[in-house]
Amino acid sequence: MTAGWFITFEGGEGSGKSTQAKRLADRLTAEGHAVTVTREPGGSPFAERLRALILDPKLETHSPLAEALLFASARADHLEQVIRPALAAGRFVVCDRFSDSTRVYQGYAGRVEPRLLEALELIIVQHTKPDLTIVVDIPAEIGLARASLRLNTPPNQAPSEKTPKQPRSLLADRFEARGLDFHKKLREGFVEIARLEPQRCVVVDGQKSPDDVARDVWAAVQSRLLNEAT
Ligand code: TYD
């Protein structure tokens, strides 16, 4: 059996990447592919427990390195329990955020030495690098406005961008609460990764309508992966 394809979605807050990850998974399924759709932090029972801890808005001030190690721990379990078995079974794995989020949130825009994160990534991710990373790019101001709309939408009412995945207390997480400069850095970081690794990454314009973004994502998957597979 051939190994499956590993696709990750990355981007700042309110970029619409979660919606697009779900849409791509649906499209692949409709085309007859076996798909596992998952997310980070989380994706396995143990990693979801760590997610609840990491994103808890009531968390005391803590060490940025300790936090990065929690993301790494969650990722190690997610890879071992979910991602690697699915790829070995020949499935597509579509993951909402992965190691580029650590590089950008904790490293580029954060407070952890990037070289340390590089070493951690080597240990945790090993050979399970994404075959394709879709960076959904959007100006920080627009992304933040969308994210705050999501936070202020009552749970029983459909938000414009995406359905809340969990109780609002957790969604109102600390990362979204940071200032505009931080979110501008995030955008810069993701675009920089895509520039440095063009074989792996494709940047799509998140300001387009969800249908148009989905079309761009599908074009990237076809040209980068599906055409190659046939
Ligand atoms: P989530 O509610 O899933 O946000 P989003 O819809 O933007 O993905 O919360 C995940 C948060 O965790 C998000 O702010 C990005 C952050 N994060 C990191 O800081 N490092 C990481 O390695 C990952 C995977 C996520």
PDB file of C-alpha atoms and ligand atoms in Angstrom:
ATOM      1  CA  MET A   1       0.000   0.000   0.000  1.00  0.00           C
ATOM      2  CA  THR A   2       1.288   3.488  -0.872  1.00  0.00           C
ATOM      3  CA  ALA A   3       1.658   6.085   1.859  1.00  0.00           C
ATOM      4  CA  GLY A   4      -0.967   8.853   1.947  1.00  0.00           C
ATOM      5  CA  TRP A   5      -0.529  12.580   1.557  1.00  0.00           C
ATOM      6  CA  PHE A   6      -0.115  14.991   4.437  1.00  0.00           C
ATOM      7  CA  ILE A   7      -1.677  18.444   3.904  1.00  0.00           C
ATOM      8  CA  THR A   8      -1.532  21.224   6.488  1.00  0.00           C
ATOM      9  CA  PHE A   9      -3.347  24.570   6.666  1.00  0.00           C
ATOM     10  CA  GLU A  10      -1.625  27.531   8.270  1.00  0.00           C
ATOM     11  CA  GLY A  11      -2.351  31.203   8.790  1.00  0.00           C
ATOM     12  CA  GLY A  12      -3.178  33.841  11.349  1.00  0.00           C
ATOM     13  CA  GLU A  13      -6.371  34.331  13.340  1.00  0.00           C
ATOM     14  CA  GLY A  14      -9.569  34.675  11.340  1.00  0.00           C
ATOM     15  CA  SER A  15      -7.969  33.617   8.045  1.00  0.00           C
ATOM     16  CA  GLY A  16     -10.740  31.114   7.362  1.00  0.00           C
ATOM     17  CA  LYS A  17      -8.293  28.197   7.177  1.00  0.00           C
ATOM     18  CA  SER A  18     -10.429  25.892   9.366  1.00  0.00           C
ATOM     19  CA  THR A  19     -13.359  26.302   6.983  1.00  0.00           C
ATOM     20  CA  GLN A  20     -11.037  25.608   4.056  1.00  0.00           C
ATOM     21  CA  ALA A  21      -9.499  22.527   5.697  1.00  0.00           C
ATOM     22  CA  LYS A  22     -13.000  21.102   6.165  1.00  0.00           C
ATOM     23  CA  ARG A  23     -14.000  21.970   2.590  1.00  0.00           C
ATOM     24  CA  LEU A  24     -10.903  20.307   1.162  1.00  0.00           C
ATOM     25  CA  ALA A  25     -11.541  17.179   3.241  1.00  0.00           C
ATOM     26  CA  ASP A  26     -15.136  17.058   1.949  1.00  0.00           C
ATOM     27  CA  ARG A  27     -13.989  17.473  -1.652  1.00  0.00           C
ATOM     28  CA  LEU A  28     -11.345  14.744  -1.356  1.00  0.00           C
ATOM     29  CA  THR A  29     -13.910  12.420   0.227  1.00  0.00           C
ATOM     30  CA  ALA A  30     -16.400  13.181  -2.562  1.00  0.00           C
ATOM     31  CA  GLU A  31     -13.678  12.274  -5.090  1.00  0.00           C
ATOM     32  CA  GLY A  32     -13.364   8.860  -3.437  1.00  0.00           C
ATOM     33  CA  HIS A  33     -10.264   9.390  -1.285  1.00  0.00           C
ATOM     34  CA  ALA A  34      -9.951   8.191   2.311  1.00  0.00           C
ATOM     35  CA  VAL A  35      -9.425  11.304   4.462  1.00  0.00           C
ATOM     36  CA  THR A  36      -8.561  12.011   8.078  1.00  0.00           C
ATOM     37  CA  VAL A  37      -9.283  15.587   9.077  1.00  0.00           C
ATOM     38  CA  THR A  38      -7.647  16.796  12.252  1.00  0.00           C
ATOM     39  CA  ARG A  39      -6.231  19.865  14.010  1.00  0.00           C
ATOM     40  CA  GLU A  40      -3.536  21.204  16.295  1.00  0.00           C
ATOM     41  CA  PRO A  41      -3.101  21.725  19.111  1.00  0.00           C
ATOM     42  CA  GLY A  42      -5.102  18.560  19.679  1.00  0.00           C
ATOM     43  CA  GLY A  43      -6.194  15.819  17.323  1.00  0.00           C
ATOM     44  CA  SER A  44      -5.710  12.871  19.710  1.00  0.00           C
ATOM     45  CA  PRO A  45      -7.352  12.402  23.133  1.00  0.00           C
ATOM     46  CA  PHE A  46      -4.145  13.203  25.037  1.00  0.00           C
ATOM     47  CA  ALA A  47      -3.322  16.185  22.806  1.00  0.00           C
ATOM     48  CA  GLU A  48      -6.869  17.548  23.212  1.00  0.00           C
ATOM     49  CA  ARG A  49      -6.311  17.501  27.006  1.00  0.00           C
ATOM     50  CA  LEU A  50      -3.133  19.523  26.483  1.00  0.00           C
ATOM     51  CA  ARG A  51      -5.020  21.875  24.141  1.00  0.00           C
ATOM     52  CA  ALA A  52      -7.543  22.664  26.854  1.00  0.00           C
ATOM     53  CA  LEU A  53      -4.677  23.483  29.207  1.00  0.00           C
ATOM     54  CA  ILE A  54      -2.663  25.558  26.703  1.00  0.00           C
ATOM     55  CA  LEU A  55      -5.648  27.657  25.572  1.00  0.00           C
ATOM     56  CA  ASP A  56      -7.180  28.081  29.025  1.00  0.00           C
ATOM     57  CA  PRO A  57      -7.651  31.860  29.390  1.00  0.00           C
ATOM     58  CA  LYS A  58      -7.321  31.523  33.178  1.00  0.00           C
ATOM     59  CA  LEU A  59      -3.779  30.147  32.938  1.00  0.00           C
ATOM     60  CA  GLU A  60      -1.180  31.796  35.188  1.00  0.00           C
ATOM     61  CA  THR A  61       1.778  33.582  33.555  1.00  0.00           C
ATOM     62  CA  HIS A  62       4.191  30.872  32.522  1.00  0.00           C
ATOM     63  CA  SER A  63       7.421  30.186  30.696  1.00  0.00           C
ATOM     64  CA  PRO A  64       7.244  30.493  26.880  1.00  0.00           C
ATOM     65  CA  LEU A  65       9.608  27.524  26.604  1.00  0.00           C
ATOM     66  CA  ALA A  66       7.383  25.416  28.855  1.00  0.00           C
ATOM     67  CA  GLU A  67       4.453  26.297  26.618  1.00  0.00           C
ATOM     68  CA  ALA A  68       6.393  25.401  23.450  1.00  0.00           C
ATOM     69  CA  LEU A  69       7.206  22.036  25.018  1.00  0.00           C
ATOM     70  CA  LEU A  70       3.481  21.439  25.614  1.00  0.00           C
ATOM     71  CA  PHE A  71       2.755  22.124  21.933  1.00  0.00           C
ATOM     72  CA  ALA A  72       5.588  19.728  21.083  1.00  0.00           C
ATOM     73  CA  SER A  73       4.254  17.080  23.454  1.00  0.00           C
ATOM     74  CA  ALA A  74       0.749  17.357  21.991  1.00  0.00           C
ATOM     75  CA  ARG A  75       2.246  17.081  18.472  1.00  0.00           C
ATOM     76  CA  ALA A  76       4.293  13.987  19.356  1.00  0.00           C
ATOM     77  CA  ASP A  77       1.154  12.185  20.550  1.00  0.00           C
ATOM     78  CA  HIS A  78      -0.950  13.395  17.621  1.00  0.00           C
ATOM     79  CA  LEU A  79       1.679  12.150  15.159  1.00  0.00           C
ATOM     80  CA  GLU A  80       2.023   8.768  16.838  1.00  0.00           C
ATOM     81  CA  GLN A  81      -1.675   8.119  17.519  1.00  0.00           C
ATOM     82  CA  VAL A  82      -3.362   9.661  14.490  1.00  0.00           C
ATOM     83  CA  ILE A  83      -1.236  11.129  11.683  1.00  0.00           C
ATOM     84  CA  ARG A  84       1.361   8.404  11.058  1.00  0.00           C
ATOM     85  CA  PRO A  85      -1.140   5.498  11.229  1.00  0.00           C
ATOM     86  CA  ALA A  86      -3.484   7.315   8.806  1.00  0.00           C
ATOM     87  CA  LEU A  87      -0.663   8.030   6.332  1.00  0.00           C
ATOM     88  CA  ALA A  88       0.575   4.447   6.612  1.00  0.00           C
ATOM     89  CA  ALA A  89      -2.951   3.286   5.726  1.00  0.00           C
ATOM     90  CA  GLY A  90      -2.777   5.387   2.531  1.00  0.00           C
ATOM     91  CA  ARG A  91      -5.162   8.095   3.731  1.00  0.00           C
ATOM     92  CA  PHE A  92      -5.018  11.827   3.075  1.00  0.00           C
ATOM     93  CA  VAL A  93      -4.429  13.694   6.331  1.00  0.00           C
ATOM     94  CA  VAL A  94      -5.753  17.267   6.368  1.00  0.00           C
ATOM     95  CA  CYS A  95      -4.530  19.100   9.459  1.00  0.00           C
ATOM     96  CA  ASP A  96      -5.656  22.548  10.645  1.00  0.00           C
ATOM     97  CA  ARG A  97      -2.291  23.982  11.866  1.00  0.00           C
ATOM     98  CA  PHE A  98       0.926  22.055  12.407  1.00  0.00           C
ATOM     99  CA  SER A  99       4.594  22.790  13.045  1.00  0.00           C
ATOM    100  CA  ASP A 100       4.700  26.071  11.080  1.00  0.00           C
ATOM    101  CA  SER A 101       2.364  27.492  13.748  1.00  0.00           C
ATOM    102  CA  THR A 102       5.002  26.732  16.378  1.00  0.00           C
ATOM    103  CA  ARG A 103       7.732  28.291  14.243  1.00  0.00           C
ATOM    104  CA  VAL A 104       5.667  31.451  13.844  1.00  0.00           C
ATOM    105  CA  TYR A 105       3.660  31.864  17.093  1.00  0.00           C
ATOM    106  CA  GLN A 106       6.372  30.687  19.496  1.00  0.00           C
ATOM    107  CA  GLY A 107       9.449  31.602  17.419  1.00  0.00           C
ATOM    108  CA  TYR A 108       9.134  34.362  14.828  1.00  0.00           C
ATOM    109  CA  ALA A 109       6.461  36.375  16.670  1.00  0.00           C
ATOM    110  CA  GLY A 110       7.001  34.790  20.092  1.00  0.00           C
ATOM    111  CA  ARG A 111       9.654  34.505  22.760  1.00  0.00           C
ATOM    112  CA  VAL A 112      11.359  31.180  22.115  1.00  0.00           C
ATOM    113  CA  GLU A 113      14.715  30.928  20.374  1.00  0.00           C
ATOM    114  CA  PRO A 114      13.964  29.709  16.811  1.00  0.00           C
ATOM    115  CA  ARG A 115      17.009  27.396  16.788  1.00  0.00           C
ATOM    116  CA  LEU A 116      15.639  25.603  19.806  1.00  0.00           C
ATOM    117  CA  LEU A 117      12.310  25.147  18.043  1.00  0.00           C
ATOM    118  CA  GLU A 118      14.108  23.831  14.957  1.00  0.00           C
ATOM    119  CA  ALA A 119      15.799  21.176  17.079  1.00  0.00           C
ATOM    120  CA  LEU A 120      12.481  20.243  18.701  1.00  0.00           C
ATOM    121  CA  GLU A 121      10.819  20.001  15.282  1.00  0.00           C
ATOM    122  CA  LEU A 122      13.521  17.608  14.093  1.00  0.00           C
ATOM    123  CA  ILE A 123      12.970  15.373  17.108  1.00  0.00           C
ATOM    124  CA  ILE A 124       9.164  15.414  17.057  1.00  0.00           C
ATOM    125  CA  VAL A 125       8.221  15.617  13.364  1.00  0.00           C
ATOM    126  CA  GLN A 126      11.150  13.537  12.033  1.00  0.00           C
ATOM    127  CA  HIS A 127      10.295  12.379   8.494  1.00  0.00           C
ATOM    128  CA  THR A 128       6.565  13.188   8.792  1.00  0.00           C
ATOM    129  CA  LYS A 129       6.794  16.576   7.098  1.00  0.00           C
ATOM    130  CA  PRO A 130       3.732  17.908   5.279  1.00  0.00           C
ATOM    131  CA  ASP A 131       3.670  17.149   1.544  1.00  0.00           C
ATOM    132  CA  LEU A 132       1.742  20.367   1.017  1.00  0.00           C
ATOM    133  CA  THR A 133       1.139  23.372   3.257  1.00  0.00           C
ATOM    134  CA  ILE A 134      -1.565  25.866   2.351  1.00  0.00           C
ATOM    135  CA  VAL A 135      -0.916  29.281   3.882  1.00  0.00           C
ATOM    136  CA  VAL A 136      -4.184  31.213   3.983  1.00  0.00           C
ATOM    137  CA  ASP A 137      -2.949  34.790   3.906  1.00  0.00           C
ATOM    138  CA  ILE A 138      -4.971  37.731   5.141  1.00  0.00           C
ATOM    139  CA  PRO A 139      -4.090  41.226   6.471  1.00  0.00           C
ATOM    140  CA  ALA A 140      -3.887  41.167  10.272  1.00  0.00           C
ATOM    141  CA  GLU A 141      -6.573  43.850  10.667  1.00  0.00           C
ATOM    142  CA  ILE A 142      -9.122  41.855   8.686  1.00  0.00           C
ATOM    143  CA  GLY A 143      -8.266  38.558  10.359  1.00  0.00           C
ATOM    144  CA  LEU A 144      -8.583  40.091  13.821  1.00  0.00           C
ATOM    145  CA  ALA A 145     -11.926  41.696  12.953  1.00  0.00           C
ATOM    146  CA  ARG A 146     -13.231  38.332  11.738  1.00  0.00           C
ATOM    147  CA  ALA A 147     -11.901  36.520  14.812  1.00  0.00           C
ATOM    148  CA  SER A 148     -13.525  38.984  17.206  1.00  0.00           C
ATOM    149  CA  LEU A 149     -16.819  38.661  15.332  1.00  0.00           C
ATOM    150  CA  ARG A 150     -16.553  34.922  15.966  1.00  0.00           C
ATOM    151  CA  LEU A 151     -15.865  35.458  19.669  1.00  0.00           C
ATOM    152  CA  ASN A 152     -18.826  37.786  20.052  1.00  0.00           C
ATOM    153  CA  THR A 153     -21.301  35.527  18.275  1.00  0.00           C
ATOM    154  CA  PRO A 154     -23.621  33.667  20.672  1.00  0.00           C
ATOM    155  CA  PRO A 155     -23.053  29.892  20.458  1.00  0.00           C
ATOM    156  CA  ASN A 156     -26.538  29.187  19.063  1.00  0.00           C
ATOM    157  CA  GLN A 157     -26.118  31.656  16.213  1.00  0.00           C
ATOM    158  CA  ALA A 158     -24.094  30.922  13.079  1.00  0.00           C
ATOM    159  CA  PRO A 159     -21.002  33.135  12.829  1.00  0.00           C
ATOM    160  CA  SER A 160     -20.036  34.397   9.387  1.00  0.00           C
ATOM    161  CA  GLU A 161     -16.726  32.541   9.151  1.00  0.00           C
ATOM    162  CA  LYS A 162     -16.965  29.270  11.034  1.00  0.00           C
ATOM    163  CA  THR A 163     -18.927  27.377  13.614  1.00  0.00           C
ATOM    164  CA  PRO A 164     -17.367  27.456  17.110  1.00  0.00           C
ATOM    165  CA  LYS A 165     -15.527  24.190  17.686  1.00  0.00           C
ATOM    166  CA  GLN A 166     -15.733  24.342  21.468  1.00  0.00           C
ATOM    167  CA  PRO A 167     -17.103  26.374  24.413  1.00  0.00           C
ATOM    168  CA  ARG A 168     -16.594  30.112  24.000  1.00  0.00           C
ATOM    169  CA  SER A 169     -14.438  30.406  27.120  1.00  0.00           C
ATOM    170  CA  LEU A 170     -11.686  28.436  25.381  1.00  0.00           C
ATOM    171  CA  LEU A 171     -12.103  30.184  22.056  1.00  0.00           C
ATOM    172  CA  ALA A 172     -11.508  33.492  23.780  1.00  0.00           C
ATOM    173  CA  ASP A 173      -7.918  32.381  24.032  1.00  0.00           C
ATOM    174  CA  ARG A 174      -4.820  34.329  24.861  1.00  0.00           C
ATOM    175  CA  PHE A 175      -3.362  34.375  21.363  1.00  0.00           C
ATOM    176  CA  GLU A 176      -6.350  36.171  19.911  1.00  0.00           C
ATOM    177  CA  ALA A 177      -6.122  38.715  22.720  1.00  0.00           C
ATOM    178  CA  ARG A 178      -2.655  39.966  21.644  1.00  0.00           C
ATOM    179  CA  GLY A 179      -2.137  43.254  19.815  1.00  0.00           C
ATOM    180  CA  LEU A 180      -2.109  44.138  16.126  1.00  0.00           C
ATOM    181  CA  ASP A 181       1.723  44.177  15.904  1.00  0.00           C
ATOM    182  CA  PHE A 182       1.841  40.569  17.060  1.00  0.00           C
ATOM    183  CA  HIS A 183      -0.681  39.559  14.384  1.00  0.00           C
ATOM    184  CA  LYS A 184       1.220  41.469  11.695  1.00  0.00           C
ATOM    185  CA  LYS A 185       4.313  39.488  12.694  1.00  0.00           C
ATOM    186  CA  LEU A 186       2.359  36.266  12.422  1.00  0.00           C
ATOM    187  CA  ARG A 187       1.383  37.084   8.858  1.00  0.00           C
ATOM    188  CA  GLU A 188       4.969  38.006   7.994  1.00  0.00           C
ATOM    189  CA  GLY A 189       6.227  34.746   9.514  1.00  0.00           C
ATOM    190  CA  PHE A 190       3.907  32.481   7.537  1.00  0.00           C
ATOM    191  CA  VAL A 191       4.633  34.276   4.265  1.00  0.00           C
ATOM    192  CA  GLU A 192       8.362  34.029   4.977  1.00  0.00           C
ATOM    193  CA  ILE A 193       8.146  30.264   5.527  1.00  0.00           C
ATOM    194  CA  ALA A 194       6.297  29.922   2.219  1.00  0.00           C
ATOM    195  CA  ARG A 195       8.977  31.995   0.497  1.00  0.00           C
ATOM    196  CA  LEU A 196      11.764  29.826   1.913  1.00  0.00           C
ATOM    197  CA  GLU A 197      10.027  26.500   1.170  1.00  0.00           C
ATOM    198  CA  PRO A 198       8.198  26.976  -2.125  1.00  0.00           C
ATOM    199  CA  GLN A 199       8.214  23.239  -2.958  1.00  0.00           C
ATOM    200  CA  ARG A 200       6.088  22.537   0.113  1.00  0.00           C
ATOM    201  CA  CYS A 201       4.030  25.732   0.529  1.00  0.00           C
ATOM    202  CA  VAL A 202       1.357  27.518  -1.464  1.00  0.00           C
ATOM    203  CA  VAL A 203      -0.008  30.906  -0.371  1.00  0.00           C
ATOM    204  CA  VAL A 204      -3.684  31.532  -1.111  1.00  0.00           C
ATOM    205  CA  ASP A 205      -5.440  34.872  -0.780  1.00  0.00           C
ATOM    206  CA  GLY A 206      -7.801  34.601   2.202  1.00  0.00           C
ATOM    207  CA  GLN A 207      -9.548  37.847   1.268  1.00  0.00           C
ATOM    208  CA  LYS A 208     -11.303  36.166  -1.635  1.00  0.00           C
ATOM    209  CA  SER A 209     -14.741  34.633  -1.135  1.00  0.00           C
ATOM    210  CA  PRO A 210     -14.737  31.189   0.567  1.00  0.00           C
ATOM    211  CA  ASP A 211     -15.698  29.585  -2.773  1.00  0.00           C
ATOM    212  CA  ASP A 212     -12.802  31.238  -4.575  1.00  0.00           C
ATOM    213  CA  VAL A 213     -10.332  30.294  -1.841  1.00  0.00           C
ATOM    214  CA  ALA A 214     -11.590  26.694  -1.999  1.00  0.00           C
ATOM    215  CA  ARG A 215     -11.012  26.723  -5.767  1.00  0.00           C
ATOM    216  CA  ASP A 216      -7.415  27.940  -5.283  1.00  0.00           C
ATOM    217  CA  VAL A 217      -6.803  25.291  -2.622  1.00  0.00           C
ATOM    218  CA  TRP A 218      -8.158  22.569  -4.877  1.00  0.00           C
ATOM    219  CA  ALA A 219      -5.999  23.770  -7.778  1.00  0.00           C
ATOM    220  CA  ALA A 220      -2.929  23.541  -5.533  1.00  0.00           C
ATOM    221  CA  VAL A 221      -3.812  20.030  -4.354  1.00  0.00           C
ATOM    222  CA  GLN A 222      -4.380  18.886  -7.911  1.00  0.00           C
ATOM    223  CA  SER A 223      -1.210  20.325  -9.355  1.00  0.00           C
ATOM    224  CA  ARG A 224       1.059  19.499  -6.402  1.00  0.00           C
ATOM    225  CA  LEU A 225      -0.283  16.096  -5.349  1.00  0.00           C
ATOM    226  CA  LEU A 226      -3.016  14.503  -7.441  1.00  0.00           C
ATOM    227  CA  ASN A 227      -1.367  14.954 -10.850  1.00  0.00           C
ATOM    228  CA  GLU A 228       1.827  13.628  -9.405  1.00  0.00           C
ATOM    229  CA  ALA A 229       0.031  10.558  -8.014  1.00  0.00           C
ATOM    230  CA  THR A 230      -1.454   9.492 -11.349  1.00  0.00           C
TER     231      THR A 230
HETATM  232  P1  TYD B   1      -7.741  27.847  17.710  1.00  0.00           P
HETATM  233  O1  TYD B   1      -8.956  28.229  18.462  1.00  0.00           O
HETATM  234  O2  TYD B   1      -7.704  26.497  17.077  1.00  0.00           O
HETATM  235  O3  TYD B   1      -7.403  28.992  16.672  1.00  0.00           O
HETATM  236  P2  TYD B   1      -7.393  28.997  15.107  1.00  0.00           P
HETATM  237  O4  TYD B   1      -8.832  28.859  14.676  1.00  0.00           O
HETATM  238  O5  TYD B   1      -6.772  30.314  14.773  1.00  0.00           O
HETATM  239  O6  TYD B   1      -6.545  27.824  14.657  1.00  0.00           O
HETATM  240  O7  TYD B   1      -6.520  28.019  18.704  1.00  0.00           O
HETATM  241  C1  TYD B   1      -5.242  27.601  18.428  1.00  0.00           C
HETATM  242  C2  TYD B   1      -4.268  28.676  18.874  1.00  0.00           C
HETATM  243  O8  TYD B   1      -3.011  28.065  19.179  1.00  0.00           O
HETATM  244  C3  TYD B   1      -4.020  29.710  17.795  1.00  0.00           C
HETATM  245  O9  TYD B   1      -4.035  30.994  18.364  1.00  0.00           O
HETATM  246  C4  TYD B   1      -2.593  29.401  17.334  1.00  0.00           C
HETATM  247  C5  TYD B   1      -1.958  28.746  18.524  1.00  0.00           C
HETATM  248  N1  TYD B   1      -0.879  27.777  18.217  1.00  0.00           N
HETATM  249  C6  TYD B   1       0.425  28.067  18.626  1.00  0.00           C
HETATM  250  O10 TYD B   1       0.688  29.114  19.218  1.00  0.00           O
HETATM  251  N2  TYD B   1       1.422  27.157  18.361  1.00  0.00           N
HETATM  252  C7  TYD B   1       1.177  25.978  17.734  1.00  0.00           C
HETATM  253  O11 TYD B   1       2.105  25.171  17.512  1.00  0.00           O
HETATM  254  C8  TYD B   1      -0.185  25.699  17.323  1.00  0.00           C
HETATM  255  C9  TYD B   1      -0.492  24.410  16.633  1.00  0.00           C
HETATM  256  C10 TYD B   1      -1.172  26.624  17.600  1.00  0.00           C
END
